[in-house]
Amino acid sequence: MDFAKARELMVEQQVRPWDVLDARILHVMGTLPREAFIPAAQRNLAYADTALPLADGRVAHKPVFEGRTLQSVLVQPDESVLEIGTGSGYVTACLARLGQQVTSLETSATLAANAREQIAAQGLSNVEILDGNVFNLSALNGRQFDVVIVNGAMAELPSDLMSALKDGGRLFYVRGEAPAMEAVVVQRQGAGYKTQVKFETDIAYLEGSEPKATFSI
């Protein structure tokens, strides 16, 4: 398979038409080999407009969702990033090329190991992948970040997560219940926050972040 051609078509026919127009993001997605981060059995679908299964029941989101996520926060070269849910490591690698330093939390040892291997193969040394999730931020030791990205939907936003955001920083996550979810960016402004809806979507919930069960009689 001609992965270079598939990568070009992904950018031009999937990502760009959904208003992902930032030149840096398009360059990163157009040059980073996404197939290297996808399991061998699914590699020929690395640039297809579909979510792909990963180890431990996780998924790699559609390329267009990944592009729109990156466009929503516009990580700058001097910014630090916290990623919740490393997954395949592809978005992690994109963030590493866009920002100064990336810290990614992942509970799956298998996914974390695979992501570390592929990120190192790309020559990226500004990434650390730690054991942790949105409900366990102890590995951060109180650090704050310019950008926080949550790679999964959450029925509710944990209050502790906002403490990891610098003043003026941006947090991206997907809220709501399927099939009517929305991707939002929350910006910290002193003691308050400003929320902006970016786009509608429908993705899997982050582990442990599903809506609470309701019962009726």
mmCIF file of C-alpha atoms in Angstrom:
data_model
loop_
_atom_site.group_PDB
_atom_site.id
_atom_site.type_symbol
_atom_site.label_atom_id
_atom_site.label_comp_id
_atom_site.label_asym_id
_atom_site.label_seq_id
_atom_site.Cartn_x
_atom_site.Cartn_y
_atom_site.Cartn_z
ATOM 1 C CA MET A 1 0.000 0.000 0.000
ATOM 2 C CA ASP A 2 1.196 3.508 -0.831
ATOM 3 C CA PHE A 3 0.938 5.047 2.639
ATOM 4 C CA ALA A 4 2.357 8.396 1.506
ATOM 5 C CA LYS A 5 -0.438 8.780 -1.055
ATOM 6 C CA ALA A 6 -3.042 7.622 1.461
ATOM 7 C CA ARG A 7 -1.724 10.197 3.934
ATOM 8 C CA GLU A 8 -2.038 12.959 1.350
ATOM 9 C CA LEU A 9 -5.609 11.944 0.532
ATOM 10 C CA MET A 10 -6.487 11.806 4.233
ATOM 11 C CA VAL A 11 -5.402 15.411 4.679
ATOM 12 C CA GLU A 12 -6.979 16.741 1.491
ATOM 13 C CA GLN A 13 -10.220 14.749 1.417
ATOM 14 C CA GLN A 14 -10.993 14.221 5.111
ATOM 15 C CA VAL A 15 -9.199 16.670 7.380
ATOM 16 C CA ARG A 16 -9.032 19.908 5.385
ATOM 17 C CA PRO A 17 -12.718 19.839 4.267
ATOM 18 C CA TRP A 18 -13.743 19.920 7.946
ATOM 19 C CA ASP A 19 -12.101 23.352 8.358
ATOM 20 C CA VAL A 20 -8.814 22.097 9.767
ATOM 21 C CA LEU A 21 -6.819 24.816 8.046
ATOM 22 C CA ASP A 22 -3.887 25.567 10.335
ATOM 23 C CA ALA A 23 -0.732 25.073 8.246
ATOM 24 C CA ARG A 24 1.287 23.519 11.091
ATOM 25 C CA ILE A 25 -1.395 20.939 11.848
ATOM 26 C CA LEU A 26 -1.819 20.014 8.194
ATOM 27 C CA HIS A 27 1.942 19.638 7.848
ATOM 28 C CA VAL A 28 2.214 17.394 10.897
ATOM 29 C CA MET A 29 -0.680 15.177 9.822
ATOM 30 C CA GLY A 30 0.647 15.117 6.275
ATOM 31 C CA THR A 31 4.117 13.943 7.272
ATOM 32 C CA LEU A 32 3.708 11.824 10.422
ATOM 33 C CA PRO A 33 3.251 8.129 9.476
ATOM 34 C CA ARG A 34 -0.049 7.280 11.156
ATOM 35 C CA GLU A 35 0.271 3.666 10.018
ATOM 36 C CA ALA A 36 3.220 3.203 12.394
ATOM 37 C CA PHE A 37 0.884 3.745 15.363
ATOM 38 C CA ILE A 38 -1.886 1.408 14.204
ATOM 39 C CA PRO A 39 -1.849 -2.352 14.997
ATOM 40 C CA ALA A 40 -0.507 -4.476 12.136
ATOM 41 C CA ALA A 41 -3.862 -6.140 11.466
ATOM 42 C CA GLN A 42 -5.485 -2.722 10.842
ATOM 43 C CA ARG A 43 -2.556 -0.933 9.215
ATOM 44 C CA ASN A 44 -4.057 -0.785 5.726
ATOM 45 C CA LEU A 45 -6.953 1.179 7.251
ATOM 46 C CA ALA A 46 -4.709 3.718 8.980
ATOM 47 C CA TYR A 47 -5.923 6.540 6.721
ATOM 48 C CA ALA A 48 -9.537 5.448 6.353
ATOM 49 C CA ASP A 49 -12.375 7.599 7.686
ATOM 50 C CA THR A 50 -13.133 5.218 10.527
ATOM 51 C CA ALA A 51 -12.257 4.501 14.154
ATOM 52 C CA LEU A 52 -9.914 1.531 14.600
ATOM 53 C CA PRO A 53 -9.635 -1.004 17.446
ATOM 54 C CA LEU A 54 -6.606 -0.939 19.725
ATOM 55 C CA ALA A 55 -5.490 -3.195 22.568
ATOM 56 C CA ASP A 56 -7.479 -3.451 25.814
ATOM 57 C CA GLY A 57 -10.753 -2.443 24.195
ATOM 58 C CA ARG A 58 -9.626 1.056 23.195
ATOM 59 C CA VAL A 59 -10.006 2.732 19.817
ATOM 60 C CA ALA A 60 -8.070 5.147 17.635
ATOM 61 C CA HIS A 61 -10.450 7.933 16.676
ATOM 62 C CA LYS A 62 -11.106 8.933 13.072
ATOM 63 C CA PRO A 63 -8.343 11.088 11.535
ATOM 64 C CA VAL A 64 -10.798 13.946 11.028
ATOM 65 C CA PHE A 65 -11.663 13.947 14.742
ATOM 66 C CA GLU A 66 -7.966 14.003 15.608
ATOM 67 C CA GLY A 67 -7.404 16.911 13.240
ATOM 68 C CA ARG A 68 -10.325 18.877 14.612
ATOM 69 C CA THR A 69 -9.104 18.237 18.161
ATOM 70 C CA LEU A 70 -5.700 19.708 17.293
ATOM 71 C CA GLN A 71 -7.344 22.651 15.505
ATOM 72 C CA SER A 72 -9.520 23.373 18.554
ATOM 73 C CA VAL A 73 -6.577 24.113 20.847
ATOM 74 C CA LEU A 74 -3.867 25.282 18.391
ATOM 75 C CA VAL A 75 -0.873 24.214 20.484
ATOM 76 C CA GLN A 76 2.020 26.679 20.139
ATOM 77 C CA PRO A 77 5.751 25.778 19.974
ATOM 78 C CA ASP A 78 6.445 27.077 23.501
ATOM 79 C CA GLU A 79 3.479 25.389 25.198
ATOM 80 C CA SER A 80 3.249 22.384 27.496
ATOM 81 C CA VAL A 81 0.506 19.801 26.938
ATOM 82 C CA LEU A 82 -1.216 17.256 29.161
ATOM 83 C CA GLU A 83 -2.942 14.454 27.283
ATOM 84 C CA ILE A 84 -5.424 12.156 29.026
ATOM 85 C CA GLY A 85 -5.460 8.791 27.252
ATOM 86 C CA THR A 86 -2.403 8.070 25.108
ATOM 87 C CA GLY A 87 -4.143 5.406 23.045
ATOM 88 C CA SER A 88 -2.215 4.636 19.875
ATOM 89 C CA GLY A 89 0.229 7.486 20.546
ATOM 90 C CA TYR A 90 -0.488 9.155 17.203
ATOM 91 C CA VAL A 91 -2.108 12.268 18.674
ATOM 92 C CA THR A 92 0.639 12.307 21.301
ATOM 93 C CA ALA A 93 3.242 12.437 18.532
ATOM 94 C CA CYS A 94 1.326 15.193 16.725
ATOM 95 C CA LEU A 95 1.239 17.230 19.931
ATOM 96 C CA ALA A 96 4.972 16.645 20.431
ATOM 97 C CA ARG A 97 5.692 18.113 17.005
ATOM 98 C CA LEU A 98 3.440 21.090 17.665
ATOM 99 C CA GLY A 99 4.338 21.912 21.272
ATOM 100 C CA GLN A 100 7.335 22.122 23.557
ATOM 101 C CA GLN A 101 6.627 19.257 25.979
ATOM 102 C CA VAL A 102 3.916 16.571 26.181
ATOM 103 C CA THR A 103 2.921 14.572 29.245
ATOM 104 C CA SER A 104 0.467 11.772 28.479
ATOM 105 C CA LEU A 105 -1.414 9.602 30.978
ATOM 106 C CA GLU A 106 -2.391 6.023 30.090
ATOM 107 C CA THR A 107 -3.659 3.132 32.219
ATOM 108 C CA SER A 108 -2.991 0.396 29.655
ATOM 109 C CA ALA A 109 0.585 -0.859 29.962
ATOM 110 C CA THR A 110 0.341 -2.393 26.483
ATOM 111 C CA LEU A 111 -0.737 0.842 24.816
ATOM 112 C CA ALA A 112 1.803 2.886 26.757
ATOM 113 C CA ALA A 113 4.667 0.580 25.717
ATOM 114 C CA ASN A 114 3.620 0.599 22.063
ATOM 115 C CA ALA A 115 3.259 4.375 22.035
ATOM 116 C CA ARG A 116 6.680 4.904 23.632
ATOM 117 C CA GLU A 117 8.279 2.661 21.023
ATOM 118 C CA GLN A 118 6.698 4.402 18.047
ATOM 119 C CA ILE A 119 7.245 7.907 19.413
ATOM 120 C CA ALA A 120 10.927 7.122 19.962
ATOM 121 C CA ALA A 121 11.120 5.747 16.419
ATOM 122 C CA GLN A 122 9.966 9.161 15.175
ATOM 123 C CA GLY A 123 12.873 10.814 16.995
ATOM 124 C CA LEU A 124 10.626 12.654 19.442
ATOM 125 C CA SER A 125 12.260 13.186 22.829
ATOM 126 C CA ASN A 126 9.843 15.732 24.321
ATOM 127 C CA VAL A 127 7.226 13.178 25.432
ATOM 128 C CA GLU A 128 6.686 11.388 28.741
ATOM 129 C CA ILE A 129 3.995 8.707 29.093
ATOM 130 C CA LEU A 130 2.945 8.038 32.677
ATOM 131 C CA ASP A 131 0.581 5.645 34.393
ATOM 132 C CA GLY A 132 -2.548 7.560 35.309
ATOM 133 C CA ASN A 133 -5.952 8.750 34.175
ATOM 134 C CA VAL A 134 -8.399 11.598 34.549
ATOM 135 C CA PHE A 135 -9.283 10.431 38.079
ATOM 136 C CA ASN A 136 -5.685 9.941 39.201
ATOM 137 C CA LEU A 137 -3.423 12.903 38.506
ATOM 138 C CA SER A 138 -0.928 12.138 41.271
ATOM 139 C CA ALA A 139 1.799 11.390 38.713
ATOM 140 C CA LEU A 140 1.758 15.078 37.738
ATOM 141 C CA ASN A 141 2.942 16.246 41.179
ATOM 142 C CA GLY A 142 0.797 19.353 40.941
ATOM 143 C CA ARG A 143 2.189 20.540 37.603
ATOM 144 C CA GLN A 144 0.087 22.818 35.407
ATOM 145 C CA PHE A 145 -0.108 22.935 31.607
ATOM 146 C CA ASP A 146 -0.957 25.378 28.836
ATOM 147 C CA VAL A 147 -3.169 22.824 27.086
ATOM 148 C CA VAL A 148 -5.068 19.773 28.341
ATOM 149 C CA ILE A 149 -6.592 17.308 25.875
ATOM 150 C CA VAL A 150 -8.919 14.490 26.893
ATOM 151 C CA ASN A 151 -9.036 11.722 24.275
ATOM 152 C CA GLY A 152 -12.505 10.456 25.095
ATOM 153 C CA ALA A 153 -15.979 11.605 26.033
ATOM 154 C CA MET A 154 -16.905 12.418 29.633
ATOM 155 C CA ALA A 155 -20.407 12.679 31.041
ATOM 156 C CA GLU A 156 -19.007 15.043 33.684
ATOM 157 C CA LEU A 157 -15.779 17.023 33.891
ATOM 158 C CA PRO A 158 -13.790 16.120 37.044
ATOM 159 C CA SER A 159 -13.081 19.265 39.052
ATOM 160 C CA ASP A 160 -9.534 18.112 39.838
ATOM 161 C CA LEU A 161 -8.667 18.191 36.142
ATOM 162 C CA MET A 162 -9.099 21.967 36.003
ATOM 163 C CA SER A 163 -6.347 22.356 38.594
ATOM 164 C CA ALA A 164 -3.878 21.088 35.989
ATOM 165 C CA LEU A 165 -4.638 24.046 33.732
ATOM 166 C CA LYS A 166 -2.602 27.251 33.829
ATOM 167 C CA ASP A 167 -4.334 30.610 33.897
ATOM 168 C CA GLY A 168 -5.207 31.328 30.273
ATOM 169 C CA GLY A 169 -4.822 27.667 29.355
ATOM 170 C CA ARG A 170 -7.255 25.624 27.233
ATOM 171 C CA LEU A 171 -8.858 22.283 27.971
ATOM 172 C CA PHE A 172 -10.458 20.167 25.226
ATOM 173 C CA TYR A 173 -12.969 17.440 25.939
ATOM 174 C CA VAL A 174 -16.174 15.898 24.601
ATOM 175 C CA ARG A 175 -19.287 16.091 26.765
ATOM 176 C CA GLY A 176 -22.842 14.825 26.646
ATOM 177 C CA GLU A 177 -24.447 11.516 25.808
ATOM 178 C CA ALA A 178 -24.424 9.632 22.524
ATOM 179 C CA PRO A 179 -25.432 10.332 19.863
ATOM 180 C CA ALA A 180 -25.659 14.053 20.683
ATOM 181 C CA MET A 181 -22.197 14.936 21.983
ATOM 182 C CA GLU A 182 -20.249 18.159 21.576
ATOM 183 C CA ALA A 183 -16.564 18.956 21.644
ATOM 184 C CA VAL A 184 -15.773 21.989 23.772
ATOM 185 C CA VAL A 185 -12.775 24.052 24.826
ATOM 186 C CA VAL A 186 -12.718 25.447 28.350
ATOM 187 C CA GLN A 187 -10.337 28.355 28.920
ATOM 188 C CA ARG A 188 -9.227 29.251 32.420
ATOM 189 C CA GLN A 189 -9.588 32.971 33.127
ATOM 190 C CA GLY A 190 -8.373 33.763 36.622
ATOM 191 C CA ALA A 191 -10.889 32.278 39.038
ATOM 192 C CA GLY A 192 -13.401 31.652 36.260
ATOM 193 C CA TYR A 193 -13.733 29.715 33.031
ATOM 194 C CA LYS A 194 -15.031 30.366 29.545
ATOM 195 C CA THR A 195 -16.495 27.482 27.538
ATOM 196 C CA GLN A 196 -16.778 27.415 23.755
ATOM 197 C CA VAL A 197 -18.499 24.686 21.738
ATOM 198 C CA LYS A 198 -16.301 23.652 18.801
ATOM 199 C CA PHE A 199 -18.209 20.917 16.967
ATOM 200 C CA GLU A 200 -20.693 18.077 17.304
ATOM 201 C CA THR A 201 -19.409 14.516 17.448
ATOM 202 C CA ASP A 202 -20.029 11.039 18.830
ATOM 203 C CA ILE A 203 -17.095 9.126 20.323
ATOM 204 C CA ALA A 204 -16.489 6.454 22.957
ATOM 205 C CA TYR A 205 -16.411 7.436 26.617
ATOM 206 C CA LEU A 206 -13.164 7.587 28.491
ATOM 207 C CA GLU A 207 -12.947 4.585 30.803
ATOM 208 C CA GLY A 208 -14.814 5.403 34.020
ATOM 209 C CA SER A 209 -16.390 8.550 32.571
ATOM 210 C CA GLU A 210 -19.638 7.023 31.321
ATOM 211 C CA PRO A 211 -23.006 8.501 32.359
ATOM 212 C CA LYS A 212 -24.295 7.268 35.685
ATOM 213 C CA ALA A 213 -26.976 4.616 35.388
ATOM 214 C CA THR A 214 -30.533 5.803 35.936
ATOM 215 C CA PHE A 215 -33.463 3.667 36.969
ATOM 216 C CA SER A 216 -37.149 4.112 36.387
ATOM 217 C CA ILE A 217 -40.142 2.224 37.659
#
